[in-house]
Amino acid sequence: NYRFIYYDEESLSRERALLRDEDPDVLLATNDLFKRVGEILKSPLPIKSVASLPESEYLPKEVADMQRNTTLLGLAYFFTGEDEYAERATYLVRRWFLLSETKIEPKHLYNSPLRFQLHALLDSLQMVLGHLQDSEIIQLQRWFLHYLEYTDNHFISKSFTQHTSWLYFDVEQFALSNFVGDEGRQAEVFKRVLIRLSHQIEKDGSLPEALAQKEECDNSQMLAVQGLWTLGRLFSNSLGETLWTAEGGAMCRASEYAVPYFRDRPKCGSSTENDQRWWPIIVDSLHYCPELQSNAPEWRDWMSPNSREIPFSRYEMPRVFDDNSRIPLFWNLGMPSEKEETDEPDTVPPPRDAGTYIPDELLKAAEHDSQMAQRVNRIRRWHEVGQTDIADRMTKKALIDLRSTSSTSPNKDYIPAAMLEAAKTDKAMDERIDRIRRWHSLSQQSIVERMIKKSMNELKQKPEEKSALAQEQISEAKKIENPGQFKPGKN
């Protein structure tokens, strides 16, 4: 029941359609993606058991390579529907997370240089889940639940308001909580981040903790502002919550203060940085901060020469930065976009009286749709913790999804009758049909067809297995009834 949390589904789907129409901007970004995954497919499959390798030999590089490759393969599969991308990705998933003889322990992922890009990996895993068995999906979710508990126990900090370590810890915690379905922890992270905005960002937009890093203060400001905008993207996709307007637009103030393109300030610290790392922050800032849109960003003479000319399109910007930047792979794909007014439901549900804030329309849908039932439960929990704005947004989105599904798919004839019949007594089949309907709503026809074909093959095999078992039982019964002629031995 996990939904994309970093890459916005609607934006990705729109870009996929633009790719099919050979849009030059999207082609530029995805050509780089396909070139990279082409190299992955050409590389030989690993032979050695991961568990048998000494840590010094495969950590942290090989863990980071696995994260990078799986993320890119998932994205490539989303855009093309080509099974070879999903099959290589699921091979890596099984090898690193599922097979007892080769899987890694949480400590190995915890030490990866790409650890704080985990949200991108989790989205890519969601893109290829149709190529995993139901039991494998459950096993994968349990592995990441174990990892969530491990990170919680091993993170040490004196105060949750200090510097960037807590910021990226919350990025990781929120993404993992979303993947394993821990809504309570998500609520805790959200409230903690709101508190941090008021503690870490001054009225003038300065970040005292980052500026205190002296020689590394430019890098610290980059990491801090990048972390905030990453959280803003996660909250927007998962909760519909616009973090960039919280605390009187604190994130916009931080961008205006820290980003040298927005403010003529001296260099901070003596370390040499790749100032192109400011570009993703500029893209977000110009989109969500109206006060920054009046003046064109300006390059400063102390900045790195390769950062002088900012590309007009985000698709022309670097798609992949170095691991330490904490900028996810292909950050410029699937960026959240503001929804049109017409996308909102005609009426806003009254949310305040206990037991009445869930519209009857959703409650009725939840009676026969397990995914809607879980969404309704999440809405209730957000109300219980006092986050009514989030609950309202989730309610509106659920209504939009429900009405859209009703208008575009008035019937569900694409699900074979044999599967629907089996689902009445088979819980696993019922859950699989829910996932198929989810992929269908995202226009992922190739995944839908594959999952239906797989399900039908399994249904066909079951009668054959029962028939073979019955024949074996009949044969055994005959042996008992007619054991054969008794042949006495020699005296």
CSV table of C-alpha atoms in Angstrom, one decimal:
chain,number,residue,atom,x,y,z
A,1,ASN,CA,0.0,0.0,0.0
A,2,TYR,CA,3.1,2.2,-0.3
A,3,ARG,CA,2.8,5.3,-2.5
A,4,PHE,CA,5.6,7.2,-4.2
A,5,ILE,CA,7.1,9.6,-1.7
A,6,TYR,CA,9.9,11.4,-3.5
A,7,TYR,CA,9.0,11.1,-7.2
A,8,ASP,CA,5.5,12.6,-7.8
A,9,GLU,CA,3.4,10.0,-9.6
A,10,GLU,CA,1.3,12.4,-11.6
A,11,SER,CA,4.4,14.3,-12.8
A,12,LEU,CA,6.3,11.1,-13.7
A,13,SER,CA,3.3,9.9,-15.7
A,14,ARG,CA,3.1,13.2,-17.5
A,15,GLU,CA,6.8,13.0,-18.3
A,16,ARG,CA,6.4,9.5,-19.6
A,17,ALA,CA,3.7,10.8,-22.0
A,18,LEU,CA,6.0,13.6,-23.0
A,19,LEU,CA,8.8,11.1,-23.7
A,20,ARG,CA,6.5,9.1,-26.0
A,21,ASP,CA,5.8,12.4,-27.8
A,22,GLU,CA,9.6,12.9,-28.0
A,23,ASP,CA,9.6,16.1,-25.9
A,24,PRO,CA,13.2,17.4,-26.2
A,25,ASP,CA,13.6,18.4,-22.5
A,26,VAL,CA,12.4,15.0,-21.2
A,27,LEU,CA,14.4,13.2,-23.9
A,28,LEU,CA,17.5,15.0,-22.7
A,29,ALA,CA,17.1,13.7,-19.1
A,30,THR,CA,15.9,10.2,-19.9
A,31,ASN,CA,18.6,9.6,-22.5
A,32,ASP,CA,21.1,10.0,-19.7
A,33,LEU,CA,19.0,7.6,-17.6
A,34,PHE,CA,18.8,4.9,-20.4
A,35,LYS,CA,22.5,5.2,-21.1
A,36,ARG,CA,23.3,4.5,-17.4
A,37,VAL,CA,20.9,1.5,-17.2
A,38,GLY,CA,22.3,0.2,-20.4
A,39,GLU,CA,25.7,0.0,-18.8
A,40,ILE,CA,24.2,-1.7,-15.8
A,41,LEU,CA,22.6,-4.4,-18.0
A,42,LYS,CA,25.9,-5.0,-19.8
A,43,SER,CA,27.7,-5.5,-16.5
A,44,PRO,CA,28.0,-9.2,-15.3
A,45,LEU,CA,25.8,-10.4,-12.6
A,46,PRO,CA,27.7,-10.7,-9.2
A,47,ILE,CA,28.7,-14.3,-8.4
A,48,LYS,CA,30.2,-14.1,-4.9
A,49,SER,CA,27.8,-14.2,-2.0
A,50,VAL,CA,27.5,-10.8,-0.4
A,51,ALA,CA,27.5,-12.3,3.0
A,52,SER,CA,30.8,-14.1,2.4
A,53,LEU,CA,32.7,-11.0,1.4
A,54,PRO,CA,34.7,-9.2,4.1
A,55,GLU,CA,33.2,-5.8,5.0
A,56,SER,CA,36.4,-4.0,3.8
A,57,GLU,CA,36.0,-5.5,0.4
A,58,TYR,CA,32.3,-4.6,-0.4
A,59,LEU,CA,31.4,-1.9,2.0
A,60,PRO,CA,30.4,0.8,1.5
A,61,LYS,CA,31.0,0.9,-2.3
A,62,GLU,CA,29.0,-2.2,-3.3
A,63,VAL,CA,26.0,-1.3,-1.2
A,64,ALA,CA,26.0,2.2,-2.7
A,65,ASP,CA,26.3,0.6,-6.2
A,66,MET,CA,23.3,-1.6,-5.5
A,67,GLN,CA,21.2,1.4,-4.3
A,68,ARG,CA,22.2,3.4,-7.4
A,69,ASN,CA,21.6,0.6,-9.9
A,70,THR,CA,18.2,-0.4,-8.4
A,71,THR,CA,17.0,3.2,-8.3
A,72,LEU,CA,17.9,3.8,-12.0
A,73,LEU,CA,16.5,0.5,-13.1
A,74,GLY,CA,13.2,1.2,-11.4
A,75,LEU,CA,12.9,4.6,-13.1
A,76,ALA,CA,13.8,3.1,-16.5
A,77,TYR,CA,11.1,0.5,-16.0
A,78,PHE,CA,8.5,3.1,-15.1
A,79,PHE,CA,9.2,5.1,-18.3
A,80,THR,CA,9.4,2.1,-20.7
A,81,GLY,CA,7.6,-0.9,-19.2
A,82,GLU,CA,10.6,-3.0,-20.4
A,83,ASP,CA,10.7,-6.2,-18.3
A,84,GLU,CA,14.5,-6.5,-18.5
A,85,TYR,CA,14.9,-3.4,-16.3
A,86,ALA,CA,12.5,-4.8,-13.7
A,87,GLU,CA,14.0,-8.2,-13.8
A,88,ARG,CA,17.6,-6.9,-13.1
A,89,ALA,CA,16.2,-4.7,-10.3
A,90,THR,CA,14.4,-7.6,-8.6
A,91,TYR,CA,17.5,-9.7,-9.0
A,92,LEU,CA,19.3,-7.1,-6.9
A,93,VAL,CA,16.5,-6.9,-4.4
A,94,ARG,CA,16.4,-10.6,-3.9
A,95,ARG,CA,20.2,-10.8,-3.6
A,96,TRP,CA,20.7,-8.0,-1.2
A,97,PHE,CA,17.5,-8.1,0.9
A,98,LEU,CA,15.7,-11.4,0.6
A,99,LEU,CA,17.9,-14.5,0.1
A,100,SER,CA,19.2,-15.8,3.4
A,101,GLU,CA,22.6,-16.8,1.9
A,102,THR,CA,23.3,-13.4,0.4
A,103,LYS,CA,21.3,-10.7,2.1
A,104,ILE,CA,22.9,-7.9,4.0
A,105,GLU,CA,22.3,-6.7,7.6
A,106,PRO,CA,20.8,-3.3,8.5
A,107,LYS,CA,24.3,-2.1,9.6
A,108,HIS,CA,25.6,-2.5,6.0
A,109,LEU,CA,23.0,-0.1,4.5
A,110,TYR,CA,23.4,2.2,7.5
A,111,ASN,CA,27.1,2.7,6.5
A,112,SER,CA,26.3,3.4,2.8
A,113,PRO,CA,27.3,6.8,1.4
A,114,LEU,CA,23.8,6.8,-0.3
A,115,ARG,CA,22.0,6.1,2.9
A,116,PHE,CA,20.3,9.4,2.9
A,117,GLN,CA,19.0,8.9,-0.6
A,118,LEU,CA,16.9,5.9,0.6
A,119,HIS,CA,13.6,7.6,-0.3
A,120,ALA,CA,14.5,7.4,-4.0
A,121,LEU,CA,15.4,3.7,-3.7
A,122,LEU,CA,12.1,3.0,-2.0
A,123,ASP,CA,10.1,4.6,-4.8
A,124,SER,CA,12.0,2.6,-7.4
A,125,LEU,CA,11.3,-0.6,-5.4
A,126,GLN,CA,7.6,0.3,-5.6
A,127,MET,CA,7.9,0.6,-9.4
A,128,VAL,CA,9.0,-3.0,-9.8
A,129,LEU,CA,6.9,-4.8,-7.1
A,130,GLY,CA,4.8,-6.4,-9.8
A,131,HIS,CA,7.8,-8.6,-10.5
A,132,LEU,CA,8.0,-10.0,-7.0
A,133,GLN,CA,6.0,-12.7,-5.3
A,134,ASP,CA,3.5,-11.6,-2.7
A,135,SER,CA,5.5,-13.4,0.0
A,136,GLU,CA,8.7,-11.5,-1.2
A,137,ILE,CA,7.0,-8.2,-0.9
A,138,ILE,CA,6.0,-8.9,2.7
A,139,GLN,CA,9.6,-10.1,3.4
A,140,LEU,CA,11.0,-6.9,1.9
A,141,GLN,CA,8.8,-4.7,4.0
A,142,ARG,CA,9.9,-6.6,7.1
A,143,TRP,CA,13.5,-6.1,6.2
A,144,PHE,CA,13.0,-2.3,6.1
A,145,LEU,CA,11.0,-2.4,9.3
A,146,HIS,CA,14.0,-4.0,10.9
A,147,TYR,CA,16.2,-1.4,9.4
A,148,LEU,CA,13.9,1.4,10.6
A,149,GLU,CA,14.2,0.1,14.2
A,150,TYR,CA,18.0,-0.3,13.8
A,151,THR,CA,18.4,3.4,12.7
A,152,ASP,CA,16.2,4.5,15.5
A,153,ASN,CA,18.4,2.7,18.0
A,154,HIS,CA,21.7,3.7,16.6
A,155,PHE,CA,21.2,7.4,16.0
A,156,ILE,CA,22.7,9.5,18.7
A,157,SER,CA,22.3,13.3,19.1
A,158,LYS,CA,22.1,15.6,22.0
A,159,SER,CA,19.2,17.7,20.6
A,160,PHE,CA,16.8,17.2,17.7
A,161,THR,CA,17.3,20.9,16.8
A,162,GLN,CA,21.1,20.7,16.2
A,163,HIS,CA,22.6,20.9,12.7
A,164,THR,CA,21.9,18.7,9.7
A,165,SER,CA,22.3,15.2,11.2
A,166,TRP,CA,18.8,15.3,12.6
A,167,LEU,CA,17.5,16.8,9.4
A,168,TYR,CA,18.5,13.8,7.3
A,169,PHE,CA,17.6,11.4,10.0
A,170,ASP,CA,14.1,12.7,9.7
A,171,VAL,CA,14.2,12.4,5.9
A,172,GLU,CA,15.2,8.7,6.3
A,173,GLN,CA,12.7,8.0,9.1
A,174,PHE,CA,9.8,9.6,7.2
A,175,ALA,CA,10.5,7.6,4.0
A,176,LEU,CA,10.9,4.3,5.9
A,177,SER,CA,7.8,4.9,8.0
A,178,ASN,CA,5.8,5.5,4.8
A,179,PHE,CA,7.2,2.3,3.3
A,180,VAL,CA,6.3,0.1,6.3
A,181,GLY,CA,3.0,1.9,7.0
A,182,ASP,CA,3.9,3.4,10.4
A,183,GLU,CA,1.6,6.5,10.3
A,184,GLY,CA,2.3,7.3,14.0
A,185,ARG,CA,6.0,7.7,13.3
A,186,GLN,CA,5.2,9.8,10.3
A,187,ALA,CA,3.2,12.2,12.4
A,188,GLU,CA,6.0,12.4,14.9
A,189,VAL,CA,8.5,13.3,12.2
A,190,PHE,CA,6.2,16.0,10.7
A,191,LYS,CA,5.6,17.7,14.1
A,192,ARG,CA,9.4,17.5,14.9
A,193,VAL,CA,10.3,19.2,11.6
A,194,LEU,CA,7.8,22.0,12.2
A,195,ILE,CA,9.5,22.6,15.6
A,196,ARG,CA,12.9,22.6,13.9
A,197,LEU,CA,11.9,25.3,11.4
A,198,SER,CA,11.3,27.7,14.3
A,199,HIS,CA,14.5,26.7,16.1
A,200,GLN,CA,17.0,26.5,13.2
A,201,ILE,CA,15.9,29.3,10.9
A,202,GLU,CA,16.2,32.9,12.2
A,203,LYS,CA,13.9,35.7,11.1
A,204,ASP,CA,16.4,36.9,8.6
A,205,GLY,CA,16.7,33.4,7.1
A,206,SER,CA,20.1,32.6,8.5
A,207,LEU,CA,21.0,29.1,9.8
A,208,PRO,CA,23.2,29.5,12.9
A,209,GLU,CA,24.1,25.9,13.2
A,210,ALA,CA,25.3,25.7,9.6
A,211,LEU,CA,27.1,29.0,9.8
A,212,ALA,CA,28.9,27.8,13.0
A,213,GLN,CA,30.7,25.1,10.9
A,214,LYS,CA,33.3,27.7,10.0
A,215,GLU,CA,35.5,26.1,7.2
A,216,GLU,CA,32.6,24.0,6.0
A,217,CYS,CA,29.8,26.5,6.4
A,218,ASP,CA,29.0,26.8,2.7
A,219,ASN,CA,28.7,23.0,2.4
A,220,SER,CA,26.7,22.9,5.7
A,221,GLN,CA,24.2,25.5,4.3
A,222,MET,CA,23.8,23.5,1.1
A,223,LEU,CA,23.1,20.4,3.1
A,224,ALA,CA,20.7,22.1,5.5
A,225,VAL,CA,18.6,23.9,2.8
A,226,GLN,CA,18.7,20.8,0.5
A,227,GLY,CA,17.4,18.7,3.4
A,228,LEU,CA,14.6,21.1,4.1
A,229,TRP,CA,13.5,21.1,0.5
A,230,THR,CA,13.7,17.3,0.3
A,231,LEU,CA,11.4,17.1,3.4
A,232,GLY,CA,9.1,19.5,1.7
A,233,ARG,CA,8.9,17.2,-1.3
A,234,LEU,CA,8.3,14.1,0.8
A,235,PHE,CA,5.5,15.8,2.8
A,236,SER,CA,3.9,17.2,-0.4
A,237,ASN,CA,3.8,13.8,-2.1
A,238,SER,CA,2.8,11.7,1.0
A,239,LEU,CA,0.6,14.1,3.0
A,240,GLY,CA,-0.3,16.9,0.6
A,241,GLU,CA,1.3,19.3,3.1
A,242,THR,CA,3.1,22.3,1.8
A,243,LEU,CA,6.0,22.6,4.3
A,244,TRP,CA,7.5,25.6,2.4
A,245,THR,CA,4.6,27.9,3.7
A,246,ALA,CA,5.1,26.8,7.4
A,247,GLU,CA,6.5,29.2,10.0
A,248,GLY,CA,5.8,32.2,7.8
A,249,GLY,CA,7.7,30.8,4.8
A,250,ALA,CA,10.8,30.0,6.8
A,251,MET,CA,12.2,27.7,4.1
A,252,CYS,CA,12.0,30.5,1.5
A,253,ARG,CA,13.8,32.9,3.9
A,254,ALA,CA,16.5,30.3,4.4
A,255,SER,CA,17.0,29.9,0.6
A,256,GLU,CA,17.1,33.7,0.1
A,257,TYR,CA,19.8,34.0,2.8
A,258,ALA,CA,21.9,31.0,2.0
A,259,VAL,CA,21.8,30.7,-1.8
A,260,PRO,CA,24.5,33.1,-3.2
A,261,TYR,CA,22.6,33.4,-6.4
A,262,PHE,CA,19.8,35.2,-4.5
A,263,ARG,CA,21.9,37.3,-2.2
A,264,ASP,CA,25.3,39.0,-2.9
A,265,ARG,CA,27.2,37.5,0.0
A,266,PRO,CA,30.9,36.6,0.6
A,267,LYS,CA,32.1,33.1,0.4
A,268,CYS,CA,31.5,31.2,3.7
A,269,GLY,CA,34.4,29.0,4.7
A,270,SER,CA,37.5,27.9,2.8
A,271,SER,CA,36.4,24.6,1.4
A,272,THR,CA,35.9,24.3,-2.4
A,273,GLU,CA,32.3,23.3,-3.3
A,274,ASN,CA,30.5,22.4,-6.5
A,275,ASP,CA,28.2,25.4,-6.6
A,276,GLN,CA,25.9,23.6,-9.1
A,277,ARG,CA,24.6,21.9,-6.0
A,278,TRP,CA,22.6,25.1,-5.4
A,279,TRP,CA,20.7,24.6,-8.7
A,280,PRO,CA,18.1,22.0,-7.4
A,281,ILE,CA,17.4,24.4,-4.5
A,282,ILE,CA,17.0,27.3,-6.9
A,283,VAL,CA,14.5,25.3,-8.9
A,284,ASP,CA,12.3,24.6,-5.8
A,285,SER,CA,12.7,28.1,-4.5
A,286,LEU,CA,11.6,29.8,-7.6
A,287,HIS,CA,8.6,27.5,-7.9
A,288,TYR,CA,7.4,28.0,-4.3
A,289,CYS,CA,8.7,31.4,-3.2
A,290,PRO,CA,7.0,34.2,-5.1
A,291,GLU,CA,9.2,36.8,-3.5
A,292,LEU,CA,12.3,35.3,-5.1
A,293,GLN,CA,10.9,35.3,-8.6
A,294,SER,CA,11.3,39.1,-9.3
A,295,ASN,CA,15.1,39.0,-9.7
A,296,ALA,CA,17.1,36.7,-11.9
A,297,PRO,CA,19.7,34.6,-10.0
A,298,GLU,CA,23.2,36.0,-10.3
A,299,TRP,CA,26.6,34.2,-10.2
A,300,ARG,CA,29.3,35.6,-7.9
A,301,ASP,CA,32.9,35.8,-8.9
A,302,TRP,CA,34.1,33.6,-6.0
A,303,MET,CA,31.9,30.7,-7.1
A,304,SER,CA,33.0,27.7,-9.1
A,305,PRO,CA,33.4,28.6,-12.9
A,306,ASN,CA,31.2,25.7,-14.1
A,307,SER,CA,28.3,27.1,-12.1
A,308,ARG,CA,28.2,30.4,-13.9
A,309,GLU,CA,25.5,29.6,-16.5
A,310,ILE,CA,22.3,28.3,-15.0
A,311,PRO,CA,20.4,26.2,-17.6
A,312,PHE,CA,16.9,27.5,-18.5
A,313,SER,CA,15.4,24.1,-18.0
A,314,ARG,CA,15.8,21.8,-15.0
A,315,TYR,CA,16.2,18.9,-17.4
A,316,GLU,CA,19.4,20.4,-18.7
A,317,MET,CA,20.9,20.5,-15.2
A,318,PRO,CA,23.0,17.6,-13.8
A,319,ARG,CA,20.9,14.6,-13.1
A,320,VAL,CA,23.4,12.9,-10.8
A,321,PHE,CA,25.6,14.6,-8.2
A,322,ASP,CA,28.3,13.1,-6.0
A,323,ASP,CA,27.2,10.8,-3.2
A,324,ASN,CA,28.0,13.3,-0.4
A,325,SER,CA,25.6,16.0,-1.9
A,326,ARG,CA,22.6,14.0,-0.7
A,327,ILE,CA,20.7,15.0,-3.8
A,328,PRO,CA,18.8,12.0,-5.0
A,329,LEU,CA,19.5,10.5,-8.5
A,330,PHE,CA,17.5,12.2,-11.2
A,331,TRP,CA,16.0,14.7,-8.8
A,332,ASN,CA,14.7,16.7,-11.7
A,333,LEU,CA,12.2,14.0,-12.8
A,334,GLY,CA,8.8,13.6,-11.1
A,335,MET,CA,8.9,17.0,-9.3
A,336,PRO,CA,5.7,17.9,-7.5
A,337,SER,CA,3.6,20.4,-9.4
A,338,GLU,CA,0.9,22.7,-8.1
A,339,LYS,CA,-2.6,21.2,-8.7
A,340,GLU,CA,-5.2,23.2,-10.7
A,341,GLU,CA,-8.3,24.5,-8.9
A,342,THR,CA,-10.4,22.2,-11.0
A,343,ASP,CA,-8.8,19.2,-9.5
A,344,GLU,CA,-10.4,19.9,-6.2
A,345,PRO,CA,-13.7,18.1,-5.3
A,346,ASP,CA,-16.8,20.2,-5.6
A,347,THR,CA,-17.5,20.1,-1.9
A,348,VAL,CA,-15.1,20.0,1.1
A,349,PRO,CA,-16.1,17.3,3.6
A,350,PRO,CA,-17.0,18.6,7.1
A,351,PRO,CA,-14.2,17.2,9.1
A,352,ARG,CA,-14.7,18.1,12.8
A,353,ASP,CA,-17.4,16.1,14.5
A,354,ALA,CA,-16.2,12.8,15.8
A,355,GLY,CA,-17.2,10.0,13.5
A,356,THR,CA,-18.5,12.4,10.7
A,357,TYR,CA,-15.3,13.7,9.2
A,358,ILE,CA,-15.0,10.8,6.7
A,359,PRO,CA,-17.4,11.2,3.8
A,360,ASP,CA,-19.9,8.4,3.3
A,361,GLU,CA,-18.6,8.1,-0.2
A,362,LEU,CA,-15.2,7.0,1.1
A,363,LEU,CA,-16.6,4.8,3.8
A,364,LYS,CA,-18.7,2.8,1.3
A,365,ALA,CA,-15.7,2.4,-1.0
A,366,ALA,CA,-13.6,1.2,2.0
A,367,GLU,CA,-16.1,-1.7,2.6
A,368,HIS,CA,-14.9,-3.5,-0.5
A,369,ASP,CA,-11.6,-1.9,-1.2
A,370,SER,CA,-8.8,-2.7,1.3
A,371,GLN,CA,-6.5,0.1,0.1
A,372,MET,CA,-9.3,2.7,0.6
A,373,ALA,CA,-9.9,1.2,4.0
A,374,GLN,CA,-6.3,1.8,4.9
A,375,ARG,CA,-6.4,5.3,3.6
A,376,VAL,CA,-9.5,6.0,5.7
A,377,ASN,CA,-7.7,4.7,8.8
A,378,ARG,CA,-4.7,7.0,8.0
A,379,ILE,CA,-7.1,10.0,7.7
A,380,ARG,CA,-8.6,9.1,11.1
A,381,ARG,CA,-5.2,8.9,12.7
A,382,TRP,CA,-4.1,12.3,11.4
A,383,HIS,CA,-7.3,13.7,12.9
A,384,GLU,CA,-6.5,12.0,16.2
A,385,VAL,CA,-3.1,13.7,16.4
A,386,GLY,CA,-4.6,17.1,15.6
A,387,GLN,CA,-3.2,17.4,12.1
A,388,THR,CA,-6.6,18.3,10.5
A,389,ASP,CA,-5.1,20.1,7.6
A,390,ILE,CA,-3.3,16.9,6.5
A,391,ALA,CA,-6.4,14.9,7.1
A,392,ASP,CA,-8.4,17.3,4.9
A,393,ARG,CA,-5.9,17.1,2.1
A,394,MET,CA,-5.8,13.3,2.2
A,395,THR,CA,-9.6,13.2,2.2
A,396,LYS,CA,-9.8,15.5,-0.8
A,397,LYS,CA,-7.2,13.4,-2.7
A,398,ALA,CA,-9.0,10.2,-1.8
A,399,LEU,CA,-12.2,11.7,-3.2
A,400,ILE,CA,-10.5,12.8,-6.4
A,401,ASP,CA,-8.9,9.3,-6.8
A,402,LEU,CA,-12.3,7.6,-6.1
A,403,ARG,CA,-14.3,9.8,-8.5
A,404,SER,CA,-11.6,9.6,-11.2
A,405,THR,CA,-11.6,5.8,-10.9
A,406,SER,CA,-15.4,5.7,-11.0
A,407,SER,CA,-15.6,7.9,-14.2
A,408,THR,CA,-12.8,6.3,-16.1
A,409,SER,CA,-13.4,2.7,-15.0
A,410,PRO,CA,-17.1,2.2,-14.3
A,411,ASN,CA,-16.6,-1.5,-14.3
A,412,LYS,CA,-13.6,-3.8,-13.5
A,413,ASP,CA,-14.0,-6.2,-16.4
A,414,TYR,CA,-10.2,-6.2,-16.9
A,415,ILE,CA,-10.0,-8.5,-13.9
A,416,PRO,CA,-10.9,-12.0,-15.1
A,417,ALA,CA,-14.0,-13.6,-13.5
A,418,ALA,CA,-11.9,-16.6,-12.4
A,419,MET,CA,-9.7,-14.3,-10.3
A,420,LEU,CA,-12.7,-12.5,-8.8
A,421,GLU,CA,-14.2,-15.8,-7.9
A,422,ALA,CA,-11.0,-17.0,-6.3
A,423,ALA,CA,-10.6,-13.8,-4.3
A,424,LYS,CA,-13.9,-14.6,-2.5
A,425,THR,CA,-12.1,-17.4,-0.5
A,426,ASP,CA,-8.4,-16.5,-1.1
A,427,LYS,CA,-7.1,-13.5,0.8
A,428,ALA,CA,-3.8,-13.4,-1.1
A,429,MET,CA,-5.7,-13.2,-4.4
A,430,ASP,CA,-7.9,-10.5,-3.1
A,431,GLU,CA,-4.9,-8.4,-2.1
A,432,ARG,CA,-3.3,-9.0,-5.4
A,433,ILE,CA,-6.4,-7.8,-7.2
A,434,ASP,CA,-6.2,-4.6,-5.1
A,435,ARG,CA,-2.6,-4.1,-6.3
A,436,ILE,CA,-3.6,-4.8,-9.9
A,437,ARG,CA,-6.3,-2.1,-9.7
A,438,ARG,CA,-3.8,0.3,-8.2
A,439,TRP,CA,-1.4,-0.2,-11.2
A,440,HIS,CA,-4.4,0.1,-13.6
A,441,SER,CA,-5.3,3.5,-12.1
A,442,LEU,CA,-1.7,4.6,-12.8
A,443,SER,CA,-2.0,3.5,-16.4
A,444,GLN,CA,0.7,0.8,-15.9
A,445,GLN,CA,-0.9,-1.6,-18.4
A,446,SER,CA,2.2,-3.7,-18.9
A,447,ILE,CA,2.4,-4.4,-15.2
A,448,VAL,CA,-1.3,-5.1,-15.0
A,449,GLU,CA,-1.2,-7.6,-17.9
A,450,ARG,CA,1.9,-9.3,-16.4
A,451,MET,CA,0.2,-9.7,-12.9
A,452,ILE,CA,-3.0,-11.0,-14.4
A,453,LYS,CA,-1.2,-13.5,-16.6
A,454,LYS,CA,0.8,-14.7,-13.6
A,455,SER,CA,-2.4,-15.0,-11.5
A,456,MET,CA,-4.2,-16.9,-14.2
A,457,ASN,CA,-1.3,-19.3,-14.6
A,458,GLU,CA,-1.3,-20.0,-10.9
A,459,LEU,CA,-5.1,-20.6,-11.0
A,460,LYS,CA,-4.7,-23.1,-13.8
A,461,GLN,CA,-2.0,-24.9,-12.0
A,462,LYS,CA,-4.0,-25.4,-8.9
A,463,PRO,CA,-6.6,-27.8,-10.5
A,464,GLU,CA,-3.8,-29.7,-12.1
A,465,GLU,CA,-2.1,-30.1,-8.7
A,466,LYS,CA,-5.4,-31.2,-7.1
A,467,SER,CA,-6.0,-33.7,-9.9
A,468,ALA,CA,-2.5,-35.2,-9.6
A,469,LEU,CA,-3.0,-35.4,-5.8
A,470,ALA,CA,-6.4,-37.1,-6.3
A,471,GLN,CA,-4.9,-39.6,-8.7
A,472,GLU,CA,-2.1,-40.4,-6.3
A,473,GLN,CA,-4.7,-40.9,-3.5
A,474,ILE,CA,-6.8,-43.3,-5.7
A,475,SER,CA,-3.7,-45.3,-6.6
A,476,GLU,CA,-2.7,-45.7,-2.9
A,477,ALA,CA,-6.3,-46.7,-2.0
A,478,LYS,CA,-6.2,-49.4,-4.7
A,479,LYS,CA,-3.0,-50.8,-3.3
A,480,ILE,CA,-4.5,-51.1,0.2
A,481,GLU,CA,-7.7,-52.7,-1.2
A,482,ASN,CA,-5.8,-55.1,-3.5
A,483,PRO,CA,-2.3,-55.7,-2.1
A,484,GLY,CA,-1.7,-58.4,-4.7
A,485,GLN,CA,-1.1,-62.2,-4.6
A,486,PHE,CA,0.5,-63.5,-1.4
A,487,LYS,CA,3.7,-65.3,-2.3
A,488,PRO,CA,5.0,-67.5,0.6
A,489,GLY,CA,8.7,-67.7,1.1
A,490,LYS,CA,10.6,-70.9,1.0
A,491,ASN,CA,10.6,-73.0,4.1
